[in-house]
Coordinates of C-alpha atoms in Angstrom, one line a residue:
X783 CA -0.7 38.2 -10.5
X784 CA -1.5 36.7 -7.1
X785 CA -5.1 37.7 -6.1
X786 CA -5.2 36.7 -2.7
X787 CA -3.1 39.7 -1.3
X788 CA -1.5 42.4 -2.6
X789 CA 2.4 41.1 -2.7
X790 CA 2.5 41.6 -6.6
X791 CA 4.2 37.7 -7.2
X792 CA 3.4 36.0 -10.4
X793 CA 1.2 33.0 -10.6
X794 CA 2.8 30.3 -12.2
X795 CA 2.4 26.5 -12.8
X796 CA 5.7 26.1 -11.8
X797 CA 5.6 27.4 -8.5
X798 CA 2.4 24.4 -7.6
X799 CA 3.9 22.1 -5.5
X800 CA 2.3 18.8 -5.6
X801 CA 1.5 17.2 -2.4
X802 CA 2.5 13.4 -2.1
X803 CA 2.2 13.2 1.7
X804 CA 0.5 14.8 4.6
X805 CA 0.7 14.2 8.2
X806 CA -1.1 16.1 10.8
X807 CA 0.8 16.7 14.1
X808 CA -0.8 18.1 17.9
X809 CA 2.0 20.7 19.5
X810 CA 1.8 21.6 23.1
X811 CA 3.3 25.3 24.4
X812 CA 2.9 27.3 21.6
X813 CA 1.5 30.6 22.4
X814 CA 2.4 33.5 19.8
X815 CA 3.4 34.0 16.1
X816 CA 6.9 33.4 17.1
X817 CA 6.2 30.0 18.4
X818 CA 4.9 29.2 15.5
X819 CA 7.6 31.2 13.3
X820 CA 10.0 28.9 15.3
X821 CA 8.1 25.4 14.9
X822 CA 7.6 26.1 11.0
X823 CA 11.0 26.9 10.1
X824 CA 12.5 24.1 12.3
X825 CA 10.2 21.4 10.7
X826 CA 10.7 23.1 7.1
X827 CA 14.3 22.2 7.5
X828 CA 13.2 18.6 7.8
X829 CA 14.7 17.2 4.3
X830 CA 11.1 15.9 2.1
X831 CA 9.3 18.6 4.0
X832 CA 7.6 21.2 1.1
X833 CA 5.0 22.9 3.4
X834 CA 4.1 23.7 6.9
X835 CA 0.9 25.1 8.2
X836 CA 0.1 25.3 12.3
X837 CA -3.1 26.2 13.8
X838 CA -2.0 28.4 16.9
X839 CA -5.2 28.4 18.4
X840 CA -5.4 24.7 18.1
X841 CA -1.7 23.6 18.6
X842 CA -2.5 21.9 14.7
X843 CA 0.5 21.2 12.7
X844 CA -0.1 20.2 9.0
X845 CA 3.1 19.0 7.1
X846 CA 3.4 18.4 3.3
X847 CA 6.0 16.5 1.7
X848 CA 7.5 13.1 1.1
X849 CA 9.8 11.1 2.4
X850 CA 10.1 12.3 6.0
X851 CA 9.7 10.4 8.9
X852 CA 7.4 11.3 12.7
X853 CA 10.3 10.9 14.3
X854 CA 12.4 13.9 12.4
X855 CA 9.1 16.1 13.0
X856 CA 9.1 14.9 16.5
X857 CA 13.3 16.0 17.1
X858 CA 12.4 18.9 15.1
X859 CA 9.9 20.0 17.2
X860 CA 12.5 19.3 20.2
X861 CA 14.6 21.9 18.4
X862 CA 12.5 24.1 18.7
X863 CA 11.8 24.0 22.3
X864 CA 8.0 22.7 22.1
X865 CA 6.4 18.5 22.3
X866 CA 4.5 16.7 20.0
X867 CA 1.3 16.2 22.4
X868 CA -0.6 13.7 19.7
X869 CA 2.0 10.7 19.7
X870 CA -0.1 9.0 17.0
X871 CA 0.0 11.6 13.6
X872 CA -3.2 11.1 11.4
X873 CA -2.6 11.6 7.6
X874 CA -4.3 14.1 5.7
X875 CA -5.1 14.7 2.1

């Protein structure tokens, strides 16, 4: 049972996604839990992308995955109707 709310899912093994990539991105504009609703599920449709977490007070996108590349963040990102600020993505573990 998960323990760290109270949605009732199953923990399982299965459901661990193994991270083989990170990259660390700096979005400009975003001001609300729908800008960030919007950014997440536009980069989650990035094909090798597994996970997306964004910092709204910080503009701090984290993306987990493999095999995708800045420039599909970057156009996703476009979709949504915000920039990439940071031009130069660090990589995170």
């Amino acid at each position: 049972m998960c323990t760290a709310c109270a949605c009732g899912t199953q923990d399982s093994a299965s459901a661990q996604v193994e991270i083989t990539e990170g990259r660390a991105y700096t979005v400009s504009g975003m001001t609300c839990g729908h800008c960030v609703s919007s950014v997440s599920t536009e980069i989650g449709g990035v094909g090798g992308v597994t996970g997306v977490q964004v910092d709204l007070a910080t503009g701090l996108v984290t993306v987990s995955g493999a095999g995708f590349s800045d420039e599909e963040i970057r156009a996703a990102v476009d979709r949504a109707g915000y920039a990439l600020a940071d031009t130069s993505p660090v990589s995170v573990s």
